[in-house]
Coordinates of C-alpha atoms in Angstrom, one line a residue:
M1 CA 0.0 0.0 0.0
E2 CA 2.8 2.4 0.9
F3 CA 4.6 1.7 -2.4
A4 CA 1.3 2.2 -4.3
N5 CA 0.7 5.6 -2.6
L6 CA 4.3 6.6 -3.4
F7 CA 4.0 5.6 -7.0
R8 CA 0.7 7.4 -7.3
S9 CA 2.2 10.6 -5.8
S10 CA 5.2 10.5 -8.1
F11 CA 3.1 9.7 -11.1
C12 CA 0.8 12.7 -10.4
Q13 CA 3.8 15.0 -9.9
F14 CA 5.1 13.8 -13.3
I15 CA 1.7 14.7 -14.8
I16 CA 1.7 18.3 -13.6
Q17 CA 5.3 18.9 -14.5
G18 CA 4.7 17.4 -17.9
I19 CA 1.7 19.5 -18.5
L20 CA 3.5 22.7 -17.4
S21 CA 6.2 21.9 -19.9
L22 CA 3.9 20.9 -22.7
F23 CA 1.8 24.0 -22.7
R24 CA 4.6 26.6 -22.3
G25 CA 4.0 29.1 -25.1
S26 CA 0.5 28.0 -25.8
N27 CA -2.5 30.4 -25.9
M28 CA -6.2 30.4 -26.4
S29 CA -6.3 32.1 -29.8
T30 CA -7.4 28.9 -31.6
M31 CA -10.0 27.9 -29.0
Q32 CA -13.5 27.5 -30.5
V33 CA -16.2 29.7 -29.1
S34 CA -19.1 27.8 -30.5
A35 CA -21.6 26.4 -28.0
C36 CA -23.6 24.3 -30.5
L37 CA -22.9 21.0 -28.8
V38 CA -24.1 22.3 -25.4
Q39 CA -27.7 22.5 -24.2
I40 CA -28.4 26.1 -23.4
P41 CA -30.1 26.5 -20.0
K42 CA -33.2 28.7 -19.5
P43 CA -32.5 32.1 -17.9
E44 CA -34.0 30.9 -14.6
N45 CA -31.2 28.3 -14.5
R46 CA -28.5 30.9 -14.2
P47 CA -25.5 30.1 -11.9
R48 CA -25.8 32.0 -8.7
A49 CA -23.3 33.5 -6.3
K50 CA -23.7 35.9 -3.4
F51 CA -20.9 38.3 -2.9
H52 CA -20.9 40.8 -0.1
P53 CA -21.2 44.4 -1.3
N54 CA -18.6 47.1 -1.2
I55 CA -17.6 47.7 2.4
W56 CA -16.0 51.2 2.0
G57 CA -18.9 53.3 1.1
D58 CA -18.0 56.7 -0.4
Q59 CA -15.0 57.4 1.9
F60 CA -12.5 57.5 -0.9
I61 CA -14.7 59.7 -3.1
T62 CA -14.9 62.4 -0.5
Y63 CA -11.1 62.5 0.1
T64 CA -9.8 66.1 0.0
P65 CA -6.1 66.3 -1.0
E66 CA -3.6 68.6 0.7
D67 CA -3.2 72.0 -0.7
E68 CA -0.4 72.5 -3.2
V69 CA 1.7 74.6 -0.9
T70 CA 1.7 72.0 1.9
R71 CA 2.5 69.2 -0.6
A72 CA 5.3 71.2 -2.2
C73 CA 6.8 71.9 1.2
K74 CA 6.8 68.1 2.0
E75 CA 8.3 67.3 -1.4
K76 CA 11.1 69.8 -0.7
Q77 CA 11.8 68.1 2.6
V78 CA 12.0 64.7 0.9
E79 CA 14.4 66.1 -1.7
D80 CA 16.7 67.5 1.1
L81 CA 16.6 64.2 3.1
K82 CA 17.3 62.2 -0.1
E83 CA 20.5 64.1 -0.6
E84 CA 21.7 63.3 3.0
V85 CA 20.9 59.6 2.6
R86 CA 22.6 59.6 -0.8
R87 CA 25.8 61.0 0.8
E88 CA 25.6 58.3 3.5
L89 CA 25.4 55.6 0.8
M90 CA 28.5 56.9 -0.8
V91 CA 30.4 57.3 2.5
G92 CA 29.5 53.8 3.5
S93 CA 31.3 52.3 0.5
G94 CA 34.5 52.0 2.6
N95 CA 32.9 49.6 5.0
P96 CA 31.1 46.7 3.1
S97 CA 29.4 45.3 6.2
Q98 CA 28.1 48.8 7.2
L99 CA 27.1 49.5 3.7
L100 CA 25.1 46.3 3.3
N101 CA 23.2 47.0 6.5
F102 CA 22.4 50.5 5.3
I103 CA 21.2 49.3 1.9
D104 CA 19.1 46.7 3.6
A105 CA 17.4 49.4 5.8
V106 CA 16.9 51.7 2.8
Q107 CA 15.2 48.9 0.9
R108 CA 13.1 47.6 3.7
L109 CA 11.9 51.1 4.7
G110 CA 10.5 51.5 1.1
V111 CA 12.7 54.3 -0.2
A112 CA 15.1 52.4 -2.4
Y113 CA 13.3 53.6 -5.5
H114 CA 15.0 57.0 -4.9
F115 CA 18.5 55.4 -4.9
E116 CA 18.4 52.8 -7.6
R117 CA 21.6 53.9 -9.3
E118 CA 23.6 54.2 -6.1
I119 CA 22.4 50.8 -4.8
E120 CA 23.2 49.1 -8.1
E121 CA 26.7 50.6 -8.2
S122 CA 27.4 49.6 -4.6
L123 CA 26.2 46.1 -4.9
Q124 CA 28.1 45.7 -8.3
H125 CA 31.3 46.8 -6.5
I126 CA 30.7 44.3 -3.6
Y127 CA 29.9 41.5 -6.1
D128 CA 33.0 42.2 -8.2
G129 CA 35.2 42.3 -5.2
F130 CA 33.9 39.1 -3.7
H131 CA 35.8 35.8 -4.2
D132 CA 34.4 32.7 -2.5
A133 CA 37.7 31.0 -2.0
D134 CA 39.2 34.1 -0.2
D135 CA 36.2 34.7 2.0
T136 CA 37.3 34.7 5.7
D137 CA 34.2 36.2 7.1
D138 CA 32.6 33.7 9.5
D139 CA 29.7 35.9 10.6
L140 CA 26.5 34.1 9.6
Y141 CA 24.4 37.3 9.6
N142 CA 26.8 39.2 7.4
I143 CA 27.2 36.4 4.9
A144 CA 23.4 35.7 4.7
L145 CA 22.7 39.5 4.3
R146 CA 25.3 39.8 1.5
F147 CA 23.9 36.7 -0.2
R148 CA 20.3 38.0 0.0
L149 CA 21.0 41.5 -1.2
L150 CA 23.1 40.3 -4.1
R151 CA 20.6 37.7 -5.2
Q152 CA 17.7 40.3 -4.9
Q153 CA 19.7 42.5 -7.2
G154 CA 20.2 39.7 -9.7
Y155 CA 23.7 38.6 -8.9
N156 CA 24.2 34.9 -9.0
I157 CA 26.4 34.6 -5.9
S158 CA 27.1 31.0 -5.0
C159 CA 25.3 29.3 -2.2
G160 CA 28.5 27.5 -1.4
I161 CA 29.4 30.3 0.9
F162 CA 27.2 28.6 3.5
N163 CA 29.2 25.3 3.5
K164 CA 31.5 26.7 6.3
F165 CA 28.5 26.6 8.7
K166 CA 28.2 22.8 8.4
D167 CA 29.8 20.2 10.6
E168 CA 31.8 17.1 9.5
K169 CA 28.5 15.2 9.2
G170 CA 27.2 17.6 6.7
S171 CA 24.6 19.2 9.0
F172 CA 24.3 22.8 10.0
K173 CA 26.2 23.4 13.3
E174 CA 24.2 23.3 16.4
D175 CA 25.9 26.4 17.9
L176 CA 24.2 28.5 15.1
I177 CA 20.9 28.1 16.9
S178 CA 21.7 30.6 19.6
N179 CA 22.6 33.2 16.9
I180 CA 19.1 34.5 16.4
Q181 CA 20.0 37.3 13.9
G182 CA 22.1 34.9 11.9
M183 CA 19.4 32.3 11.8
L184 CA 16.9 34.9 10.7
G185 CA 19.3 36.1 8.0
L186 CA 19.9 32.6 6.8
Y187 CA 16.1 31.9 6.7
E188 CA 15.5 35.0 4.6
A189 CA 18.4 34.2 2.3
A190 CA 17.1 30.7 1.7
H191 CA 14.0 32.1 0.0
L192 CA 16.2 33.3 -2.8
R193 CA 17.2 29.7 -3.7
V194 CA 16.9 28.2 -7.2
H195 CA 16.5 24.6 -8.3
G196 CA 19.3 22.3 -7.2
E197 CA 20.5 24.4 -4.3
D198 CA 20.2 21.6 -1.7
I199 CA 22.1 23.5 1.0
L200 CA 19.5 26.3 0.9
E201 CA 16.7 23.7 1.1
E202 CA 18.4 22.3 4.2
A203 CA 19.0 25.8 5.5
L204 CA 15.3 26.7 5.2
A205 CA 14.2 23.5 7.0
F206 CA 16.9 24.0 9.7
T207 CA 16.1 27.7 10.4
T208 CA 12.3 27.3 10.1
T209 CA 12.3 24.5 12.7
H210 CA 14.4 26.3 15.3
L211 CA 12.9 29.8 14.7
K212 CA 9.4 28.3 15.3
A213 CA 10.6 26.6 18.5
M214 CA 12.1 29.7 20.0
V215 CA 9.8 32.5 18.9
E216 CA 7.6 32.4 22.0
S217 CA 10.7 32.8 24.3
L218 CA 12.1 35.8 22.6
G219 CA 11.7 39.4 23.6
Y220 CA 10.8 42.5 21.6
P221 CA 11.8 43.3 18.8
L222 CA 13.3 39.9 17.9
A223 CA 10.1 38.0 18.7
E224 CA 8.1 40.4 16.4
Q225 CA 10.7 40.1 13.6
V226 CA 10.9 36.3 13.8
A227 CA 7.1 35.9 13.9
H228 CA 6.7 38.2 10.9
A229 CA 9.4 36.5 8.9
L230 CA 7.8 33.1 9.5
K231 CA 4.5 34.4 8.3
R232 CA 5.9 36.2 5.3
P233 CA 9.6 36.3 4.3
I234 CA 11.0 39.4 2.7
R235 CA 11.0 37.8 -0.7
K236 CA 7.2 37.4 -0.6
G237 CA 6.2 40.6 1.0
L238 CA 4.5 43.6 -0.6
E239 CA 6.8 46.6 -0.6
R240 CA 4.3 49.1 0.9
L241 CA 3.0 46.7 3.6
E242 CA 6.6 45.7 4.5
A243 CA 7.8 49.3 4.7
R244 CA 4.9 50.3 7.0
W245 CA 5.7 47.4 9.3
Y246 CA 9.5 47.8 9.2
I247 CA 9.3 51.5 10.0
S248 CA 7.7 50.5 13.3
I249 CA 10.5 48.1 14.0
Y250 CA 13.4 50.3 12.8
Q251 CA 12.4 53.3 14.9
D252 CA 12.8 51.2 18.1
E253 CA 16.3 50.1 17.2
A254 CA 18.9 51.8 19.4
F255 CA 21.2 52.8 16.6
H256 CA 18.8 53.6 13.8
D257 CA 19.7 56.3 11.3
K258 CA 17.5 59.3 12.1
T259 CA 17.7 60.9 8.7
L260 CA 16.8 57.7 6.9
L261 CA 13.9 57.1 9.3
K262 CA 12.6 60.6 8.8
L263 CA 12.8 60.2 5.1
A264 CA 10.9 56.9 5.2
K265 CA 8.0 58.3 7.2
L266 CA 7.7 61.4 5.2
D267 CA 8.0 59.6 1.9
F268 CA 5.5 56.9 2.9
N269 CA 2.8 59.5 3.8
L270 CA 3.5 61.6 0.7
V271 CA 3.1 58.6 -1.6
Q272 CA 0.1 57.5 0.4
S273 CA -1.5 60.9 -0.2
L274 CA -0.9 60.5 -4.0
H275 CA -2.6 57.1 -3.9
K276 CA -5.5 58.5 -2.0
E277 CA -6.0 61.2 -4.6
E278 CA -5.8 58.7 -7.4
L279 CA -8.1 56.3 -5.7
S280 CA -10.6 59.1 -5.2
N281 CA -10.6 59.8 -8.9
L282 CA -11.1 56.1 -9.7
A283 CA -13.9 55.9 -7.2
R284 CA -15.8 58.7 -8.9
W285 CA -15.2 56.9 -12.3
W286 CA -16.5 53.7 -10.8
K287 CA -19.5 55.2 -9.2
K288 CA -20.5 56.9 -12.5
L289 CA -20.5 53.6 -14.2
D290 CA -23.2 52.5 -11.7
F291 CA -22.2 48.8 -11.8
A292 CA -23.8 48.3 -8.4
T293 CA -27.1 48.8 -10.2
K294 CA -26.3 47.6 -13.7
V295 CA -24.5 44.4 -12.8
P296 CA -25.5 43.9 -9.1
F297 CA -24.4 40.2 -9.1
A298 CA -20.7 41.1 -9.6
R299 CA -18.1 41.8 -6.9
D300 CA -17.7 45.5 -6.2
R301 CA -14.0 45.5 -5.4
L302 CA -12.5 48.8 -6.7
V303 CA -10.6 49.5 -3.4
E304 CA -9.3 45.9 -3.2
G305 CA -8.3 46.0 -6.8
Y306 CA -6.4 49.3 -6.3
F307 CA -4.6 47.7 -3.3
W308 CA -3.7 44.7 -5.5
I309 CA -2.2 47.0 -8.2
V310 CA -0.3 49.1 -5.7
G311 CA 1.4 45.9 -4.8
V312 CA 2.6 45.6 -8.4
Y313 CA 4.0 49.1 -8.5
F314 CA 3.6 52.0 -6.0
E315 CA 6.1 54.6 -7.2
P316 CA 4.7 58.0 -8.2
K317 CA 6.2 57.8 -11.7
Y318 CA 3.8 54.8 -12.3
L319 CA 0.6 56.6 -11.3
W320 CA -0.9 56.4 -14.7
A321 CA 0.1 52.7 -15.0
I322 CA -1.6 52.1 -11.7
R323 CA -4.8 53.8 -12.8
I324 CA -5.0 51.7 -16.0
L325 CA -4.2 48.4 -14.4
T326 CA -6.7 49.0 -11.7
K327 CA -9.4 49.6 -14.3
I328 CA -8.4 46.4 -16.1
I329 CA -8.5 44.3 -12.9
V330 CA -11.9 45.5 -11.8
M331 CA -13.4 45.2 -15.2
T332 CA -11.9 41.7 -15.4
T333 CA -13.5 40.9 -12.0
V334 CA -16.9 41.8 -13.5
I335 CA -16.3 39.7 -16.6
D336 CA -15.3 36.8 -14.4
D337 CA -18.6 37.1 -12.5
I338 CA -20.6 37.4 -15.7
Y339 CA -19.2 34.1 -16.9
D340 CA -19.5 32.0 -13.7
A341 CA -21.9 33.8 -11.4
Y342 CA -24.7 35.1 -13.6
G343 CA -24.6 34.8 -17.4
T344 CA -26.4 32.0 -19.3
L345 CA -24.4 30.1 -21.8
E346 CA -26.2 31.8 -24.7
E347 CA -25.5 35.2 -23.2
I348 CA -21.8 34.6 -22.6
K349 CA -21.5 33.0 -26.1
H350 CA -22.6 36.3 -27.6
F351 CA -20.4 38.2 -25.2
T352 CA -17.4 36.2 -26.2
E353 CA -18.1 36.8 -29.8
A354 CA -18.5 40.5 -29.1
I355 CA -15.1 40.6 -27.4
E356 CA -13.5 38.8 -30.4
R357 CA -14.9 41.4 -32.7
W358 CA -14.0 44.3 -30.4
D359 CA -16.5 46.6 -32.1
I360 CA -19.2 48.8 -30.5
K361 CA -21.6 47.5 -33.1
S362 CA -21.5 44.1 -31.4
I363 CA -23.7 45.3 -28.6
D364 CA -26.8 44.6 -30.7
H365 CA -26.7 40.9 -29.8
L366 CA -26.1 41.5 -26.0
P367 CA -28.7 41.7 -23.2
E368 CA -29.0 45.1 -21.5
Y369 CA -26.8 44.4 -18.5
M370 CA -24.0 43.3 -20.9
K371 CA -24.4 46.3 -23.2
H372 CA -23.6 48.8 -20.5
F373 CA -20.6 46.9 -19.4
Y374 CA -19.3 46.2 -22.9
V375 CA -19.3 49.9 -23.7
A376 CA -17.5 50.7 -20.5
L377 CA -14.9 48.1 -21.2
L378 CA -14.2 49.4 -24.7
D379 CA -13.9 52.9 -23.2
V380 CA -11.1 51.8 -20.9
Y381 CA -9.1 50.5 -23.8
K382 CA -9.9 53.7 -25.8
E383 CA -8.4 55.7 -22.9
I384 CA -5.3 53.6 -23.1
E385 CA -5.1 54.1 -26.9
E386 CA -5.4 57.8 -26.6
E387 CA -2.6 58.0 -24.0
M388 CA -0.4 55.7 -26.0
E389 CA -0.9 57.8 -29.1
K390 CA 0.6 60.8 -27.2
E391 CA 3.6 58.8 -26.3
R392 CA 3.9 57.1 -29.7
Y393 CA 3.4 53.7 -28.2
Q394 CA 0.2 52.8 -30.1
Y395 CA 1.4 49.2 -30.7
R396 CA 0.9 48.4 -27.0
V397 CA -2.8 48.6 -27.2
H398 CA -2.9 45.6 -29.5
Y399 CA -1.1 43.5 -27.0
A400 CA -3.5 44.6 -24.2
I401 CA -6.6 43.8 -26.2
E402 CA -5.3 40.4 -27.3
A403 CA -4.5 39.6 -23.7
M404 CA -8.2 40.4 -22.8
K405 CA -9.4 38.3 -25.6
N406 CA -7.4 35.3 -24.4
Q407 CA -8.8 35.9 -20.9
V408 CA -12.4 35.8 -22.1
R409 CA -11.7 32.7 -24.2
A410 CA -10.5 30.9 -21.1
Y411 CA -13.6 32.0 -19.1
F412 CA -15.9 30.7 -21.9
A413 CA -14.1 27.4 -22.0
E414 CA -14.6 27.0 -18.2
A415 CA -18.3 28.1 -18.5
K416 CA -18.9 25.3 -21.0
W417 CA -17.3 22.8 -18.7
F418 CA -19.6 23.9 -15.9
H419 CA -22.8 23.7 -18.0
E420 CA -21.7 20.3 -19.3
Q421 CA -20.9 19.2 -15.7
H422 CA -17.5 18.1 -17.1
I423 CA -14.5 17.5 -14.8
P424 CA -11.6 18.0 -17.2
T425 CA -8.3 16.1 -17.0
M426 CA -5.4 18.0 -15.5
E427 CA -4.1 18.5 -19.0
E428 CA -7.3 20.1 -20.2
Y429 CA -7.6 22.1 -17.0
M430 CA -4.1 23.5 -17.0
R431 CA -4.4 24.6 -20.7
V432 CA -7.3 26.9 -19.8
A433 CA -6.9 27.6 -16.0
L434 CA -3.5 29.2 -16.2
L435 CA -5.0 31.8 -18.5
S436 CA -8.2 32.2 -16.5
S437 CA -6.1 33.0 -13.5
G438 CA -5.7 36.4 -15.0
Y439 CA -2.0 36.7 -14.5
S440 CA -1.0 36.6 -18.1
L441 CA -3.4 39.5 -18.7
L442 CA -2.2 41.5 -15.8
A443 CA 1.5 40.9 -16.5
T444 CA 1.1 42.0 -20.2
S445 CA -1.1 45.0 -19.2
S446 CA 1.3 46.0 -16.4
F447 CA 3.9 46.9 -19.1
I448 CA 1.7 49.4 -20.9
G449 CA 2.3 52.4 -18.7
M450 CA 6.0 51.9 -17.8
G451 CA 7.4 54.3 -20.4
E452 CA 10.4 53.9 -22.6
I453 CA 12.0 51.0 -20.7
V454 CA 9.4 48.7 -22.4
S455 CA 10.1 47.8 -26.0
K456 CA 8.0 45.9 -28.5
E457 CA 10.4 43.0 -28.0
A458 CA 9.4 43.0 -24.3
F459 CA 5.7 42.6 -25.3
D460 CA 6.6 39.8 -27.7
W461 CA 8.5 38.2 -24.8
V462 CA 5.7 38.4 -22.3
I463 CA 3.1 36.9 -24.6
S464 CA 5.4 34.0 -25.5
D465 CA 4.7 32.6 -22.0
P466 CA 8.3 32.6 -20.7
K467 CA 9.2 30.6 -17.6
I468 CA 8.7 33.5 -15.1
I469 CA 5.2 34.3 -16.5
R470 CA 4.3 30.6 -16.4
A471 CA 5.5 30.4 -12.8
S472 CA 3.5 33.4 -11.8
T473 CA 0.3 32.0 -13.4
V474 CA 0.9 28.7 -11.6
I475 CA 1.2 30.5 -8.2
A476 CA -2.0 32.5 -9.0
R477 CA -4.0 29.5 -10.2
F478 CA -3.0 27.1 -7.5
M479 CA -3.3 29.5 -4.6
D480 CA -6.7 30.5 -5.8
D481 CA -7.8 26.9 -6.2
M482 CA -6.5 25.9 -2.7
T483 CA -8.3 28.8 -0.9
S484 CA -11.5 29.1 -3.0
H485 CA -12.2 25.4 -3.7
K486 CA -14.8 24.8 -1.0
F487 CA -16.7 28.1 -1.5
E488 CA -16.9 27.8 -5.2
Q489 CA -18.1 24.2 -5.2
E490 CA -20.8 25.0 -2.6
R491 CA -22.2 27.8 -4.8
G492 CA -21.9 25.9 -8.1
H493 CA -18.7 26.5 -10.1
V494 CA -16.6 24.8 -12.7
A495 CA -14.4 22.0 -11.2
S496 CA -11.3 23.5 -9.6
G497 CA -7.8 22.1 -10.0
I498 CA -8.1 20.4 -6.7
E499 CA -11.1 18.4 -7.9
C500 CA -9.5 17.6 -11.3
Y501 CA -6.3 16.4 -9.6
M502 CA -8.2 14.3 -7.0
K503 CA -10.2 12.6 -9.7
Q504 CA -7.4 11.9 -12.1
C505 CA -4.8 10.8 -9.5
G506 CA -7.2 9.1 -7.1
V507 CA -5.8 11.1 -4.1
S508 CA -7.4 12.8 -1.1
E509 CA -8.0 16.6 -0.9
E510 CA -5.2 16.8 1.6
Q511 CA -2.8 15.1 -0.8
A512 CA -3.9 17.4 -3.7
H513 CA -3.3 20.5 -1.5
K514 CA 0.2 19.2 -0.7
E515 CA 1.1 18.7 -4.3
F516 CA -0.2 22.1 -5.3
H517 CA 1.9 23.6 -2.5
N518 CA 4.9 21.8 -3.9
Q519 CA 4.3 23.2 -7.3
I520 CA 4.0 26.7 -5.8
V521 CA 7.4 26.3 -4.1
N522 CA 8.9 25.2 -7.5
A523 CA 7.3 28.2 -9.2
W524 CA 9.0 30.5 -6.7
M525 CA 12.3 28.9 -7.5
D526 CA 11.6 29.5 -11.2
I527 CA 11.0 33.1 -10.5
N528 CA 14.2 33.4 -8.6
Q529 CA 16.1 31.8 -11.4
E530 CA 14.7 34.1 -14.1
C531 CA 15.6 37.2 -12.0
L532 CA 19.3 36.4 -12.1
K533 CA 21.5 38.2 -14.6
P534 CA 21.6 38.1 -17.5
T535 CA 17.9 38.6 -17.7
A536 CA 15.7 38.3 -20.7
V537 CA 14.2 41.8 -20.2
P538 CA 15.1 44.7 -18.0
M539 CA 14.8 44.0 -14.2
P540 CA 12.0 46.6 -13.7
L541 CA 9.7 44.5 -15.9
L542 CA 10.6 41.2 -14.1
T543 CA 9.8 43.0 -10.9
R544 CA 6.2 43.5 -12.0
V545 CA 5.9 39.8 -12.4
L546 CA 7.6 39.1 -9.1
N547 CA 5.3 41.6 -7.4
L548 CA 2.2 40.0 -8.9
S549 CA 3.2 36.7 -7.3
R550 CA 3.8 38.5 -4.0
V551 CA 0.3 39.9 -4.1
M552 CA -1.1 36.4 -4.4
D553 CA 0.8 35.4 -1.3
V554 CA -0.6 38.3 0.7
I555 CA -4.2 38.1 -0.5
Y556 CA -4.7 34.4 -0.9
K557 CA -2.4 32.7 1.7
E558 CA -5.1 32.4 4.3
G559 CA -8.2 32.6 2.2
D560 CA -9.6 34.5 -0.8
G561 CA -9.2 38.0 0.7
Y562 CA -10.3 39.7 -2.5
T563 CA -13.7 38.0 -2.8
H564 CA -14.3 37.7 1.0
V565 CA -12.9 40.9 2.4
G566 CA -12.1 40.2 6.1
K567 CA -10.1 41.8 8.9
V568 CA -6.7 41.0 7.4
M569 CA -7.5 42.6 4.1
K570 CA -9.2 45.6 5.7
D571 CA -6.1 46.1 8.0
N572 CA -3.7 45.9 5.0
I573 CA -5.7 48.4 3.0
G574 CA -5.9 50.7 6.0
S575 CA -2.1 50.5 6.5
V576 CA -1.3 51.3 2.8
L577 CA -4.1 53.5 1.6
I578 CA -5.9 55.1 4.6
D579 CA -3.9 55.6 7.8
P580 CA -0.8 57.9 7.6
I581 CA 2.2 57.3 9.8
I582 CA 2.1 59.6 12.8

């Protein structure tokens, strides 16, 4: 029996890995949209879902921004503080250990975007001057920090630097356990591992076990830092959320840099005020569309969608990109609910055909609730087109529209499965479900407003389904399936990946969850690998894909926080978009 279970588990892992490899580069462009073989249900047989309404009311609509004089004064303060911090970065170059700690603080406090060139030059210098064979540093914390910062920057520093911390039996030395900061640093570094780095796999298991065992006995702030890291390591944290949290820790450190702390607080509040103003404008646009009345069955998640996209990029230079991607994600949410929470098969067949035509004349065949939405959707992309014409980037609109068409094709395929009561094989499921996760759409669309760093070749790259995009869609799809499985089956929904896997492989739900978790771990290692130099596209583009995966870990790790907005999601939104740092 034990051998049979082991064989079944190995066979099913082989199935998923084979499927992921088989469909790399595939798309939905050739999928048939005909529903002629499917019996169309009567309107009263619509699928049903009950989503809670918008919980925020009009509080963002009524936001009043600061007057221009006050904002200009704060911006001047930020510029002055930036110059002081920049000087400190340059002075610190004579002491590598001190410099690494300062860079780490700058990054974790959320102000690294002001010093990208200085940080890159400093880490390049440290990487060029480092030789593994000549390394005499035996401080675990320093070595782990150097490894993590260089890997985060894309430098492929060898994990062999940790061999010195093993004993003659090949295990990590027991005396490391008492070095809490070193253990925490090694734990964080291990999350930058790629495939085949067994020593980092061992390091993660070693540090996780001992940090969990000791966290209750530690005092502040170490207990807080360890507990936070165990819940969400730096590699998986959203920059704005992590900055807000780390500011509260950093200010209590005895030897914190007062200038850096002041900059971090002032900059956080200034950026937050820009986001509040942008969200206020979006809230007015959203209310004018009146979707709460026109499509009342759909999730009303503008604020949550904005939070999602601020996780992808928060920097002021990307405000227009944030606006557009927020509009795309909330419109996609409504489309998702049209397909699996309300529309009949006949209605969504016509809607799919209308999306394929991408022509306002197509509304003639749509029911009233779809007409209003279809016009609004085309208007969003018209707005993108008009802005791109100003910048001479008109070609980008085509990629954005094609990504949306692929998304809708995937939704329609899933809707047909539901109406046929068909549980697909994992091969069938993965072909469609990786697209329906929405992450190919969001990744492609995230490039639109990023300016001249994005080339046509970058768009061709992203639509070719490279490894990092595939990894991000795997994380999105499997995390969604794992957290939403029970709710969606209770309300009537197409079979999730969990169901498909259980049926095909003959395993329990618990075993399916375990395998999906393993695939997510593998996907994170793929992302880490693809972010090492030389990269296929500029690092800022890869960072959008990395950040999309981080958002999934934050919103879906403990449940579907986007659909079911609970305390954790409310608190996160409050921290990033509502409450300034006092």
